Structures are given as C-alpha cells and as structure tokens.
Amino acid sequence: MIPVADALALINKHTPASRIVTLKINDPSITGHIIAEDIFATTNVPGFPASIVDGYAVVHTDGAGVYRIAQVSHASPNEVSVLLPGTIARVTTGAVVPEGATAVIPVEETELVSVKDDGKEEDEVRILAEGVQKFDNIRALGSDIKKGELALKAGTLISQVGGEIGLLASIGVTEVNVFRKPKVGVLSTGDELVDLNDGKLPDELKLGQIFDSNRPLLLSFLMNWGFEAVDLGIAKDTSDTTEQKLRDALYKTDIDFIITTGGVSMGELDLLKPTIERKLNGTIHFGRVAMKPGKPTTFATVEINQHHTKKVIFALPGNPASASVTTHLFVLPSLRKFSGVVNPVDPDQLPTLSEIKVTLKKDIRLDPRPEYQRVVISQQGDSLVAETTGFQRSSRVGSMSGSNGLLVLPSSTEVEGGVLKAGETVNALVIGIL
Ligand code: AMP
Ligand code: MG
C-alpha cells in the first residue's frame, strides 16, 4: 500500500506525452486545448490609426470653434484623404482617422451648426471641447498588438471564456498547433450489473442485480471535462471476457486511456490486476493506496508495440463514490497532463485539482486512513465553509451528488484525539463550481 503522494508521483512519471495536432481556430472543439507553440503576431492591431468614438477628427491645435466637414470616414474599407488644418472629418468608431488629424472629438462635445442643401449631411459643426490632447480618442497603429509581438505563449489554455480565440482571430491566425486530448474508454465489470440502456424497470431486476451507475457517471464526467469518451460496456466477471474487452480497446481502437471499475478488491472475482499483468503484458505501477475511499485503485500501462505507444489503464474500485473520488484525484490529473496542462505551481508535479482552505461546519472524526470526504463548499461571511454531503460510505453515490469539494483529511494518527473541530481549517480539492 502506498501513500497518495507516491501514487501521484507514479502517475506523473508514467503518463505518456501527448502528440501535437493542428486545429482550425473556427473549429469549436478547439476550446479546452493547450497551445503547443509560441504565437507571434504577423500584423499590427489595429492595422491603421482608428477612432475610439463616433465624432470628428481634428487637428488638435486648431482649438474650439466652427469647422466645415471636409470628409467622412466610416468603419469600412475606404480611402481617406489628408485632413488639412482648419477642417474636420466625421468619423465613426473603428474608422480610419485621416492622415494629418491628431485627435478625435466625441460627438457629445460638438454642436451642429448647419446642414448641406440635401438637408441630411452636416455642413458645419462647432467643436466645444477645450484642452484637447494629441492622440485623444485615437488607437495608434499596433497599440493593441504590435507586429512581431508574442501574442500567446506555448502552454496557454484556449479557454471557454473565448479570449484566446478572439485574440488569434484578430491577428488573422486560422489554425494552431495544440496538444491532442486523450480518448478515454470506460468499462464496467461485474456479473451483477444491469445496463441502464436495457430499459429494465427497477422492479424487474433479479435479486442481486444492480444498475451500472459508474459508467454513466464517468462518461458524463469525461465529456464535461472536454475529453472524448467511449462507452466500452460491461464485462462479465470472467478472465476471458475482461481480457477480450481490454484487448479490443487497446489494440483495435485509438483509445489512449481505459478506465475500468470493479474487480480490483481482494475477493475471488478480482480479475483486473492478473488480467492486465499476465494476459495483456501490462505493468502495474500500483494497486493499493492508503486512502479512504479508493484503497484498491490500480494504475497500469501497456506497451502497444506495433504502434510504439503506451496506453494507460486505471482500474478503479467498483463502489461508485470510490470510483468518482479516485477519478477526480488520479485519473483527471493524468488526462490533463496528457493534454499538455502543466501544474502552475510546480511544473514537475501533476496538474492536480486546485486546493483551497475551508472552515469545517461540524466536527469530523478522522479515520486511520487519509480520507477524502465529499462536501459542499460555500461562501459564508468572509470564509469558505465546508458542509458534508451526508453519510460517506463508499457505496453511497449520493455522497458525491451536490458536492463541489473533497476535504483532504489527515489520518487520525496525525491529529490529537483523532477529531477535527468545527471552525478548524482544512484543505479541500475543488471539484465543482464554488
Ligand atoms: P467490486 O470491486 O467489483 O467488488 O465492486 C465493489 C462494489 O461496487 C460492489 O458492491 C459492486 O456491486 C459495486 N459496483 C461495481 N461496479 C459497479 C457499477 N458499475 N455501478 C454500481 N456499482 C458497482
Ligand atoms: Mg465486481
């Protein structure tokens, strides 16, 4: 049995490196990828001196007074002639500021004096603004981004906020090199499992049967984190079916990671470790972790020789809360590392979930094993307060429901009396929106 920190170090060491792919920036699936190259601007933004407001381009030293409109510049591709002192030009937001103009006066700081014969266009306008400075309301050429400047660094996430895509589009970049995200297969194991898709009603289950809840939970989790997830179905508890399902996924698909649940505890039908090791020639890096829940978590890799690739298998415990906790704790950082995510604090560590300090709402009696309790974290006054989601037994998948945090509880042997008191501060991993 190894400590959680050692398990994370082994995952870090044996998670394969991703490959680089080129994606179009107008492909919506690019969101969530990490950029694999420094991107330099090949153009200035703006590419011309542009007006920040709707108003009148002026020679700022001309001062207040009545001026004739010598030209009009809209935010459109157009030719603009030189503005002579003593004249002004009407400009819209984003329009080219005529050569010779040194400032733009917002329309609010002007007054219409006369209109042309057609009765529509203004002929003369009074500039009211005083003390106008050179370049007021003008975005200079290249003042947002300069040609040759680093626009986005390698390692930047193309976030769902959209800023990176907007930036790339503004400098005319149509495609970028990014780290490929993994494709993940999800397999449940167990003779007792009934596939929800079979359409059986709860009272049609035979004694001893249960609905497979891990697969839907994990598939939805993966898709929501932006990974391509493949449903590998349910394997019966025989060595041959388990082997066949894994072999097909490893050798006949382009799946990079396989997550299995069930079949890893110490019972008779705990097939995963021997199947991976003896039949698939895989390497088990660890098979037991000192934690609660999730003790039997198993991490293995298999060399697929003909493809010169290494594929990862996480064989997780069958109990749903254990499967979910260990997915957050171990699988997700591994998937993110493969995707090019780097730990912002220490680049040599796995990119694990963010850890924050929270205040306990109630006393917690500690377990001899370090425990990950499911909690709801909320802002109360000036502090973030953690409240348990209720009964924490590993079979109770409801303990995961509604939770946005995992308390990182120390072993009872490390705390005097084995109890953490209400009001005390502990670390928590953020798993949902706070
Ligand atoms: P195992 O590790 O196969 O011994 O499973 C441990 C416990 O988790 C047993 O009570 C199983 O019935 C339950 N379990 C295993 N797989 C699933 C699943 N996919 N969905 C719900 N419960 C499961
Ligand atoms: Mg089982």
Short mmCIF file of N, CA and C in Angstrom, two decimals, residues 210-382:
data_model
loop_
_atom_site.label_atom_id
_atom_site.label_comp_id
_atom_site.label_asym_id
_atom_site.label_seq_id
_atom_site.Cartn_x
_atom_site.Cartn_y
_atom_site.Cartn_z
N ILE A 210 -27.93 -4.97 -9.87
CA ILE A 210 -27.98 -3.51 -9.64
C ILE A 210 -27.75 -2.80 -10.97
N PHE A 211 -28.21 -1.57 -11.05
CA PHE A 211 -27.94 -0.78 -12.26
C PHE A 211 -26.48 -0.36 -12.23
N ASP A 212 -25.86 -0.38 -13.41
CA ASP A 212 -24.50 0.11 -13.56
C ASP A 212 -24.54 1.64 -13.49
N SER A 213 -24.10 2.19 -12.37
CA SER A 213 -24.12 3.66 -12.26
C SER A 213 -22.76 4.27 -12.57
N ASN A 214 -21.69 3.47 -12.49
CA ASN A 214 -20.35 4.06 -12.71
C ASN A 214 -20.14 4.54 -14.14
N ARG A 215 -20.63 3.75 -15.10
CA ARG A 215 -20.36 4.09 -16.50
C ARG A 215 -21.02 5.41 -16.89
N PRO A 216 -22.34 5.56 -16.65
CA PRO A 216 -22.95 6.86 -16.99
C PRO A 216 -22.29 8.01 -16.25
N LEU A 217 -21.94 7.77 -14.97
CA LEU A 217 -21.29 8.84 -14.18
C LEU A 217 -19.96 9.24 -14.83
N LEU A 218 -19.14 8.24 -15.17
CA LEU A 218 -17.81 8.55 -15.71
C LEU A 218 -17.88 9.12 -17.12
N LEU A 219 -18.78 8.59 -17.94
CA LEU A 219 -18.89 9.10 -19.32
C LEU A 219 -19.29 10.57 -19.30
N SER A 220 -20.24 10.90 -18.42
CA SER A 220 -20.68 12.30 -18.36
C SER A 220 -19.58 13.19 -17.79
N PHE A 221 -18.89 12.70 -16.78
CA PHE A 221 -17.76 13.44 -16.19
C PHE A 221 -16.73 13.76 -17.27
N LEU A 222 -16.34 12.74 -18.03
CA LEU A 222 -15.28 12.92 -19.03
C LEU A 222 -15.71 13.92 -20.10
N MET A 223 -16.95 13.75 -20.58
CA MET A 223 -17.40 14.64 -21.65
C MET A 223 -17.47 16.08 -21.14
N ASN A 224 -17.89 16.24 -19.90
CA ASN A 224 -17.97 17.60 -19.37
C ASN A 224 -16.60 18.24 -19.15
N TRP A 225 -15.58 17.40 -18.98
CA TRP A 225 -14.21 17.94 -18.90
C TRP A 225 -13.59 18.10 -20.28
N GLY A 226 -14.37 17.82 -21.33
CA GLY A 226 -13.89 18.05 -22.70
C GLY A 226 -13.08 16.91 -23.28
N PHE A 227 -13.21 15.70 -22.72
CA PHE A 227 -12.48 14.56 -23.29
C PHE A 227 -13.44 13.72 -24.12
N GLU A 228 -12.91 13.10 -25.15
CA GLU A 228 -13.74 12.20 -25.95
C GLU A 228 -13.86 10.90 -25.17
N ALA A 229 -15.09 10.50 -24.88
CA ALA A 229 -15.30 9.30 -24.06
C ALA A 229 -15.98 8.23 -24.89
N VAL A 230 -15.52 6.99 -24.72
CA VAL A 230 -16.06 5.87 -25.49
C VAL A 230 -16.65 4.86 -24.51
N ASP A 231 -17.89 4.47 -24.75
CA ASP A 231 -18.56 3.51 -23.88
C ASP A 231 -18.14 2.09 -24.27
N LEU A 232 -17.42 1.43 -23.37
CA LEU A 232 -16.96 0.06 -23.67
C LEU A 232 -17.90 -0.99 -23.07
N GLY A 233 -18.98 -0.56 -22.48
CA GLY A 233 -19.99 -1.51 -21.99
C GLY A 233 -19.62 -2.17 -20.67
N ILE A 234 -20.18 -3.36 -20.48
CA ILE A 234 -19.99 -4.10 -19.23
C ILE A 234 -19.28 -5.42 -19.55
N ALA A 235 -18.27 -5.76 -18.76
CA ALA A 235 -17.60 -7.07 -18.90
C ALA A 235 -18.09 -7.97 -17.78
N LYS A 236 -18.45 -9.19 -18.15
CA LYS A 236 -18.81 -10.18 -17.13
C LYS A 236 -17.55 -10.53 -16.33
N ASP A 237 -17.78 -11.09 -15.13
CA ASP A 237 -16.66 -11.41 -14.24
C ASP A 237 -15.94 -12.70 -14.64
N THR A 238 -15.47 -12.79 -15.87
CA THR A 238 -14.59 -13.91 -16.19
C THR A 238 -13.33 -13.32 -16.78
N SER A 239 -12.25 -14.03 -16.57
CA SER A 239 -10.97 -13.54 -17.03
C SER A 239 -11.00 -13.34 -18.55
N ASP A 240 -11.64 -14.29 -19.25
CA ASP A 240 -11.64 -14.22 -20.72
C ASP A 240 -12.39 -13.00 -21.26
N THR A 241 -13.59 -12.73 -20.69
CA THR A 241 -14.33 -11.56 -21.22
C THR A 241 -13.61 -10.27 -20.87
N THR A 242 -13.09 -10.20 -19.65
CA THR A 242 -12.37 -8.98 -19.25
C THR A 242 -11.17 -8.77 -20.18
N GLU A 243 -10.43 -9.85 -20.40
CA GLU A 243 -9.27 -9.74 -21.27
C GLU A 243 -9.67 -9.30 -22.68
N GLN A 244 -10.72 -9.93 -23.21
CA GLN A 244 -11.14 -9.64 -24.58
C GLN A 244 -11.56 -8.18 -24.74
N LYS A 245 -12.34 -7.70 -23.76
CA LYS A 245 -12.80 -6.29 -23.82
C LYS A 245 -11.60 -5.34 -23.80
N LEU A 246 -10.67 -5.61 -22.90
CA LEU A 246 -9.50 -4.73 -22.78
C LEU A 246 -8.62 -4.84 -24.03
N ARG A 247 -8.42 -6.06 -24.49
CA ARG A 247 -7.56 -6.27 -25.67
C ARG A 247 -8.14 -5.53 -26.89
N ASP A 248 -9.46 -5.65 -27.08
CA ASP A 248 -10.09 -4.96 -28.22
C ASP A 248 -9.88 -3.45 -28.11
N ALA A 249 -10.09 -2.92 -26.89
CA ALA A 249 -9.95 -1.47 -26.71
C ALA A 249 -8.50 -1.04 -26.92
N LEU A 250 -7.56 -1.85 -26.46
CA LEU A 250 -6.14 -1.49 -26.57
C LEU A 250 -5.64 -1.60 -28.00
N TYR A 251 -6.05 -2.67 -28.70
CA TYR A 251 -5.44 -2.96 -30.00
C TYR A 251 -6.30 -2.59 -31.20
N LYS A 252 -7.62 -2.49 -31.01
CA LYS A 252 -8.46 -2.26 -32.19
C LYS A 252 -9.03 -0.85 -32.23
N THR A 253 -8.69 -0.01 -31.26
CA THR A 253 -9.21 1.36 -31.27
C THR A 253 -8.05 2.33 -31.04
N ASP A 254 -8.34 3.62 -31.20
CA ASP A 254 -7.31 4.62 -30.92
C ASP A 254 -7.52 5.24 -29.53
N ILE A 255 -8.14 4.46 -28.64
CA ILE A 255 -8.32 4.90 -27.25
C ILE A 255 -6.94 5.01 -26.57
N ASP A 256 -6.73 6.10 -25.82
CA ASP A 256 -5.45 6.31 -25.13
C ASP A 256 -5.50 5.83 -23.67
N PHE A 257 -6.66 6.01 -23.05
CA PHE A 257 -6.82 5.65 -21.63
C PHE A 257 -8.03 4.74 -21.50
N ILE A 258 -7.93 3.77 -20.60
CA ILE A 258 -9.11 2.96 -20.28
C ILE A 258 -9.37 3.11 -18.78
N ILE A 259 -10.61 3.40 -18.44
CA ILE A 259 -11.00 3.39 -17.02
C ILE A 259 -11.93 2.20 -16.83
N THR A 260 -11.55 1.30 -15.92
CA THR A 260 -12.47 0.23 -15.56
C THR A 260 -12.91 0.45 -14.12
N THR A 261 -14.09 -0.05 -13.79
CA THR A 261 -14.49 -0.02 -12.38
C THR A 261 -14.90 -1.42 -11.97
N GLY A 262 -14.61 -1.72 -10.72
CA GLY A 262 -14.95 -3.04 -10.17
C GLY A 262 -13.81 -4.03 -10.39
N GLY A 263 -13.89 -5.12 -9.63
CA GLY A 263 -12.93 -6.20 -9.86
C GLY A 263 -11.51 -5.92 -9.45
N VAL A 264 -11.33 -5.03 -8.48
CA VAL A 264 -9.95 -4.79 -8.02
C VAL A 264 -9.75 -5.02 -6.53
N SER A 265 -10.85 -5.33 -5.80
CA SER A 265 -10.62 -5.57 -4.37
C SER A 265 -10.09 -6.99 -4.16
N MET A 266 -10.06 -7.46 -2.94
CA MET A 266 -9.30 -8.68 -2.66
C MET A 266 -10.09 -9.97 -2.87
N GLY A 267 -11.34 -9.87 -3.32
CA GLY A 267 -12.18 -11.07 -3.41
C GLY A 267 -11.76 -12.01 -4.52
N GLU A 268 -12.54 -13.04 -4.64
CA GLU A 268 -12.28 -14.11 -5.60
C GLU A 268 -12.37 -13.60 -7.05
N LEU A 269 -13.31 -12.69 -7.28
CA LEU A 269 -13.57 -12.24 -8.65
C LEU A 269 -12.82 -10.95 -8.97
N ASP A 270 -11.70 -10.77 -8.33
CA ASP A 270 -10.94 -9.55 -8.58
C ASP A 270 -9.91 -9.83 -9.66
N LEU A 271 -10.37 -9.56 -10.85
CA LEU A 271 -9.70 -10.08 -12.05
C LEU A 271 -8.76 -9.11 -12.72
N LEU A 272 -8.92 -7.84 -12.42
CA LEU A 272 -8.24 -6.84 -13.25
C LEU A 272 -6.73 -6.95 -13.20
N LYS A 273 -6.18 -7.00 -11.99
CA LYS A 273 -4.71 -6.98 -11.89
C LYS A 273 -4.09 -8.17 -12.62
N PRO A 274 -4.53 -9.42 -12.33
CA PRO A 274 -3.91 -10.54 -13.05
C PRO A 274 -4.13 -10.49 -14.56
N THR A 275 -5.29 -10.00 -14.98
CA THR A 275 -5.55 -9.94 -16.43
C THR A 275 -4.61 -8.95 -17.10
N ILE A 276 -4.46 -7.78 -16.48
CA ILE A 276 -3.59 -6.75 -17.07
C ILE A 276 -2.14 -7.24 -17.10
N GLU A 277 -1.75 -7.84 -16.00
CA GLU A 277 -0.34 -8.19 -15.85
C GLU A 277 0.03 -9.42 -16.68
N ARG A 278 -0.77 -10.50 -16.51
CA ARG A 278 -0.35 -11.76 -17.11
C ARG A 278 -0.82 -11.92 -18.54
N LYS A 279 -2.05 -11.46 -18.82
CA LYS A 279 -2.58 -11.73 -20.16
C LYS A 279 -2.26 -10.59 -21.14
N LEU A 280 -2.22 -9.37 -20.62
CA LEU A 280 -2.02 -8.24 -21.54
C LEU A 280 -0.59 -7.70 -21.47
N ASN A 281 0.22 -8.36 -20.63
CA ASN A 281 1.62 -7.98 -20.54
C ASN A 281 1.80 -6.53 -20.09
N GLY A 282 0.86 -6.06 -19.28
CA GLY A 282 0.94 -4.68 -18.80
C GLY A 282 1.81 -4.58 -17.55
N THR A 283 2.10 -3.35 -17.16
CA THR A 283 2.87 -3.11 -15.93
C THR A 283 1.96 -2.43 -14.92
N ILE A 284 1.81 -3.06 -13.75
CA ILE A 284 1.03 -2.44 -12.68
C ILE A 284 1.98 -1.54 -11.89
N HIS A 285 1.72 -0.24 -11.90
CA HIS A 285 2.61 0.69 -11.17
C HIS A 285 2.23 0.79 -9.71
N PHE A 286 0.93 0.70 -9.43
CA PHE A 286 0.49 0.50 -8.05
C PHE A 286 -0.89 -0.13 -8.06
N GLY A 287 -1.23 -0.80 -6.95
CA GLY A 287 -2.51 -1.50 -6.90
C GLY A 287 -3.24 -1.30 -5.59
N ARG A 288 -2.64 -0.57 -4.67
CA ARG A 288 -3.30 -0.28 -3.40
C ARG A 288 -2.77 1.05 -2.86
N VAL A 289 -3.70 1.90 -2.45
CA VAL A 289 -3.31 3.23 -1.99
C VAL A 289 -3.89 3.46 -0.59
N ALA A 290 -3.09 4.06 0.27
CA ALA A 290 -3.54 4.33 1.64
C ALA A 290 -4.48 5.52 1.64
N MET A 291 -5.74 5.26 1.40
CA MET A 291 -6.74 6.33 1.36
C MET A 291 -8.12 5.75 1.56
N LYS A 292 -9.06 6.63 1.87
CA LYS A 292 -10.46 6.24 2.01
C LYS A 292 -11.33 7.32 1.38
N PRO A 293 -12.20 6.99 0.43
CA PRO A 293 -12.34 5.67 -0.19
C PRO A 293 -11.29 5.51 -1.28
N GLY A 294 -11.21 4.31 -1.87
CA GLY A 294 -10.37 4.14 -3.06
C GLY A 294 -9.14 3.29 -2.86
N LYS A 295 -9.09 2.52 -1.76
CA LYS A 295 -7.88 1.74 -1.45
C LYS A 295 -7.40 0.86 -2.62
N PRO A 296 -8.29 0.14 -3.32
CA PRO A 296 -7.78 -0.78 -4.35
C PRO A 296 -7.42 -0.13 -5.69
N THR A 297 -7.39 1.20 -5.77
CA THR A 297 -7.10 1.88 -7.05
C THR A 297 -5.83 1.33 -7.69
N THR A 298 -5.94 0.99 -8.96
CA THR A 298 -4.84 0.36 -9.68
C THR A 298 -4.49 1.20 -10.91
N PHE A 299 -3.19 1.39 -11.10
CA PHE A 299 -2.71 2.18 -12.24
C PHE A 299 -1.72 1.33 -13.02
N ALA A 300 -1.98 1.18 -14.31
CA ALA A 300 -1.12 0.32 -15.13
C ALA A 300 -0.91 0.95 -16.50
N THR A 301 0.15 0.54 -17.17
CA THR A 301 0.35 0.94 -18.56
C THR A 301 0.64 -0.32 -19.38
N VAL A 302 0.28 -0.25 -20.65
CA VAL A 302 0.53 -1.38 -21.56
C VAL A 302 1.22 -0.82 -22.80
N GLU A 303 2.33 -1.45 -23.17
CA GLU A 303 3.03 -1.05 -24.40
C GLU A 303 2.35 -1.73 -25.58
N ILE A 304 1.92 -0.93 -26.53
CA ILE A 304 1.31 -1.49 -27.74
C ILE A 304 2.40 -1.44 -28.80
N ASN A 305 3.13 -2.54 -28.91
CA ASN A 305 4.38 -2.46 -29.67
C ASN A 305 4.23 -2.06 -31.12
N GLN A 306 3.22 -2.64 -31.77
CA GLN A 306 3.17 -2.34 -33.21
C GLN A 306 2.88 -0.87 -33.48
N HIS A 307 2.33 -0.15 -32.46
CA HIS A 307 2.07 1.28 -32.66
C HIS A 307 3.13 2.15 -31.96
N HIS A 308 4.05 1.53 -31.28
CA HIS A 308 5.05 2.26 -30.48
C HIS A 308 4.37 3.23 -29.53
N THR A 309 3.28 2.80 -28.93
CA THR A 309 2.60 3.69 -27.99
C THR A 309 2.39 2.98 -26.66
N LYS A 310 2.18 3.82 -25.66
CA LYS A 310 1.90 3.32 -24.32
C LYS A 310 0.48 3.74 -24.00
N LYS A 311 -0.34 2.80 -23.57
CA LYS A 311 -1.72 3.14 -23.19
C LYS A 311 -1.87 2.95 -21.69
N VAL A 312 -2.79 3.71 -21.14
CA VAL A 312 -2.94 3.75 -19.68
C VAL A 312 -4.23 3.03 -19.27
N ILE A 313 -4.15 2.26 -18.21
CA ILE A 313 -5.37 1.68 -17.64
C ILE A 313 -5.47 2.12 -16.17
N PHE A 314 -6.59 2.75 -15.83
CA PHE A 314 -6.92 2.98 -14.43
C PHE A 314 -8.00 1.97 -14.07
N ALA A 315 -7.69 1.05 -13.19
CA ALA A 315 -8.69 0.08 -12.73
C ALA A 315 -9.15 0.57 -11.36
N LEU A 316 -10.34 1.14 -11.34
CA LEU A 316 -10.83 1.80 -10.12
C LEU A 316 -11.75 0.87 -9.34
N PRO A 317 -11.92 1.16 -8.06
CA PRO A 317 -12.84 0.35 -7.25
C PRO A 317 -14.27 0.44 -7.80
N GLY A 318 -15.05 -0.59 -7.50
CA GLY A 318 -16.42 -0.64 -8.02
C GLY A 318 -17.40 0.26 -7.30
N ASN A 319 -17.15 0.48 -6.03
CA ASN A 319 -18.11 1.30 -5.30
C ASN A 319 -18.14 2.70 -5.92
N PRO A 320 -19.36 3.18 -6.24
CA PRO A 320 -19.46 4.41 -7.04
C PRO A 320 -18.79 5.64 -6.42
N ALA A 321 -18.91 5.84 -5.12
CA ALA A 321 -18.26 7.02 -4.54
C ALA A 321 -16.74 6.88 -4.64
N SER A 322 -16.24 5.66 -4.47
CA SER A 322 -14.80 5.42 -4.59
C SER A 322 -14.35 5.69 -6.02
N ALA A 323 -15.14 5.21 -6.98
CA ALA A 323 -14.77 5.38 -8.39
C ALA A 323 -14.73 6.87 -8.74
N SER A 324 -15.69 7.61 -8.24
CA SER A 324 -15.74 9.04 -8.58
C SER A 324 -14.62 9.82 -7.89
N VAL A 325 -14.39 9.53 -6.61
CA VAL A 325 -13.31 10.24 -5.88
C VAL A 325 -11.96 9.95 -6.54
N THR A 326 -11.71 8.70 -6.87
CA THR A 326 -10.39 8.37 -7.44
C THR A 326 -10.25 8.89 -8.87
N THR A 327 -11.36 9.03 -9.57
CA THR A 327 -11.29 9.65 -10.90
C THR A 327 -10.83 11.10 -10.77
N HIS A 328 -11.42 11.82 -9.79
CA HIS A 328 -11.01 13.22 -9.60
C HIS A 328 -9.55 13.32 -9.15
N LEU A 329 -9.20 12.42 -8.27
CA LEU A 329 -7.89 12.53 -7.63
C LEU A 329 -6.74 12.05 -8.53
N PHE A 330 -6.97 10.95 -9.25
CA PHE A 330 -5.88 10.33 -10.01
C PHE A 330 -6.05 10.42 -11.53
N VAL A 331 -7.26 10.08 -12.02
CA VAL A 331 -7.43 9.98 -13.47
C VAL A 331 -7.38 11.36 -14.12
N LEU A 332 -8.12 12.29 -13.55
CA LEU A 332 -8.20 13.62 -14.16
C LEU A 332 -6.82 14.29 -14.31
N PRO A 333 -5.97 14.30 -13.27
CA PRO A 333 -4.64 14.91 -13.46
C PRO A 333 -3.83 14.22 -14.55
N SER A 334 -4.00 12.90 -14.67
CA SER A 334 -3.27 12.18 -15.71
C SER A 334 -3.78 12.57 -17.10
N LEU A 335 -5.10 12.66 -17.24
CA LEU A 335 -5.69 13.07 -18.53
C LEU A 335 -5.26 14.50 -18.88
N ARG A 336 -5.21 15.34 -17.86
CA ARG A 336 -4.83 16.73 -18.11
C ARG A 336 -3.35 16.83 -18.47
N LYS A 337 -2.52 16.03 -17.82
CA LYS A 337 -1.10 16.06 -18.17
C LYS A 337 -0.92 15.64 -19.63
N PHE A 338 -1.61 14.56 -20.02
CA PHE A 338 -1.55 14.10 -21.41
C PHE A 338 -1.98 15.22 -22.36
N SER A 339 -2.92 16.05 -21.90
CA SER A 339 -3.46 17.14 -22.74
C SER A 339 -2.56 18.37 -22.76
N GLY A 340 -1.41 18.28 -22.10
CA GLY A 340 -0.47 19.40 -22.14
C GLY A 340 -0.62 20.40 -21.01
N VAL A 341 -1.50 20.11 -20.05
CA VAL A 341 -1.68 21.03 -18.92
C VAL A 341 -0.47 20.89 -17.98
N VAL A 342 0.06 22.01 -17.54
CA VAL A 342 1.22 21.99 -16.65
C VAL A 342 0.79 22.55 -15.29
N ASN A 343 1.25 21.91 -14.22
CA ASN A 343 0.96 22.41 -12.88
C ASN A 343 1.54 23.81 -12.73
N PRO A 344 0.68 24.82 -12.43
CA PRO A 344 1.18 26.20 -12.41
C PRO A 344 2.14 26.48 -11.25
N VAL A 345 2.05 25.69 -10.19
CA VAL A 345 2.92 25.94 -9.03
C VAL A 345 4.26 25.25 -9.22
N ASP A 346 4.22 23.98 -9.62
CA ASP A 346 5.45 23.22 -9.81
C ASP A 346 5.32 22.40 -11.10
N PRO A 347 5.99 22.82 -12.16
CA PRO A 347 5.83 22.14 -13.45
C PRO A 347 6.26 20.67 -13.43
N ASP A 348 7.00 20.26 -12.39
CA ASP A 348 7.41 18.86 -12.32
C ASP A 348 6.37 17.97 -11.65
N GLN A 349 5.30 18.59 -11.15
CA GLN A 349 4.23 17.80 -10.50
C GLN A 349 3.06 17.65 -11.46
N LEU A 350 2.18 16.67 -11.15
CA LEU A 350 0.96 16.50 -11.94
C LEU A 350 0.06 17.73 -11.78
N PRO A 351 -0.68 18.08 -12.84
CA PRO A 351 -1.66 19.16 -12.67
C PRO A 351 -2.91 18.66 -11.95
N THR A 352 -2.81 18.62 -10.64
CA THR A 352 -3.94 18.13 -9.81
C THR A 352 -4.98 19.24 -9.67
N LEU A 353 -6.08 18.90 -9.01
CA LEU A 353 -7.14 19.88 -8.79
C LEU A 353 -6.65 21.00 -7.88
N SER A 354 -7.27 22.18 -7.99
CA SER A 354 -6.90 23.29 -7.10
C SER A 354 -7.24 22.94 -5.66
N GLU A 355 -6.35 23.32 -4.75
CA GLU A 355 -6.56 23.04 -3.33
C GLU A 355 -6.76 24.37 -2.60
N ILE A 356 -7.81 24.46 -1.80
CA ILE A 356 -8.09 25.70 -1.06
C ILE A 356 -8.28 25.38 0.42
N LYS A 357 -8.30 26.43 1.23
CA LYS A 357 -8.54 26.26 2.68
C LYS A 357 -10.02 26.49 2.95
N VAL A 358 -10.62 25.58 3.70
CA VAL A 358 -12.03 25.75 4.07
C VAL A 358 -12.19 25.56 5.58
N THR A 359 -13.28 26.13 6.08
CA THR A 359 -13.57 26.01 7.51
C THR A 359 -14.63 24.93 7.71
N LEU A 360 -14.41 24.08 8.70
CA LEU A 360 -15.38 23.00 8.95
C LEU A 360 -16.62 23.53 9.63
N LYS A 361 -17.77 23.06 9.15
CA LYS A 361 -19.04 23.46 9.75
C LYS A 361 -19.29 22.64 11.03
N LYS A 362 -18.92 21.34 10.97
CA LYS A 362 -19.14 20.44 12.12
C LYS A 362 -17.85 19.68 12.43
N ASP A 363 -17.80 19.07 13.63
CA ASP A 363 -16.67 18.21 14.00
C ASP A 363 -16.58 17.04 13.02
N ILE A 364 -15.36 16.58 12.78
CA ILE A 364 -15.19 15.38 11.96
C ILE A 364 -14.28 14.40 12.69
N ARG A 365 -14.80 13.17 12.87
CA ARG A 365 -13.98 12.11 13.47
C ARG A 365 -13.13 11.51 12.36
N LEU A 366 -11.83 11.49 12.55
CA LEU A 366 -10.93 11.06 11.48
C LEU A 366 -10.78 9.54 11.44
N ASP A 367 -10.45 9.04 10.26
CA ASP A 367 -10.21 7.62 10.02
C ASP A 367 -8.70 7.40 10.08
N PRO A 368 -8.26 6.17 10.39
CA PRO A 368 -6.81 5.94 10.35
C PRO A 368 -6.21 6.19 8.95
N ARG A 369 -7.05 5.98 7.88
CA ARG A 369 -6.55 6.27 6.53
C ARG A 369 -6.84 7.73 6.18
N PRO A 370 -5.96 8.41 5.47
CA PRO A 370 -6.30 9.76 4.97
C PRO A 370 -7.60 9.65 4.15
N GLU A 371 -8.53 10.55 4.43
CA GLU A 371 -9.86 10.41 3.83
C GLU A 371 -10.21 11.62 2.96
N TYR A 372 -10.98 11.33 1.93
CA TYR A 372 -11.47 12.38 1.02
C TYR A 372 -12.98 12.45 1.16
N GLN A 373 -13.45 13.38 1.99
CA GLN A 373 -14.91 13.48 2.22
C GLN A 373 -15.54 14.43 1.24
N ARG A 374 -16.73 14.06 0.78
CA ARG A 374 -17.48 14.87 -0.18
C ARG A 374 -18.22 15.98 0.57
N VAL A 375 -18.00 17.22 0.13
CA VAL A 375 -18.60 18.36 0.84
C VAL A 375 -19.16 19.39 -0.13
N VAL A 376 -20.02 20.22 0.45
CA VAL A 376 -20.49 21.41 -0.27
C VAL A 376 -19.74 22.60 0.33
N ILE A 377 -19.02 23.31 -0.51
CA ILE A 377 -18.27 24.48 -0.03
C ILE A 377 -19.05 25.72 -0.44
N SER A 378 -19.28 26.61 0.51
CA SER A 378 -19.98 27.85 0.16
C SER A 378 -19.36 29.02 0.91
N GLN A 379 -19.54 30.19 0.33
CA GLN A 379 -19.02 31.41 0.96
C GLN A 379 -19.98 31.80 2.07
N GLN A 380 -19.48 31.89 3.30
CA GLN A 380 -20.33 32.35 4.40
C GLN A 380 -19.55 33.44 5.12
N GLY A 381 -20.04 34.67 4.97
CA GLY A 381 -19.28 35.81 5.50
C GLY A 381 -17.97 35.89 4.76
N ASP A 382 -16.87 35.93 5.54
CA ASP A 382 -15.55 36.06 4.91
C ASP A 382 -14.88 34.73 4.64
#
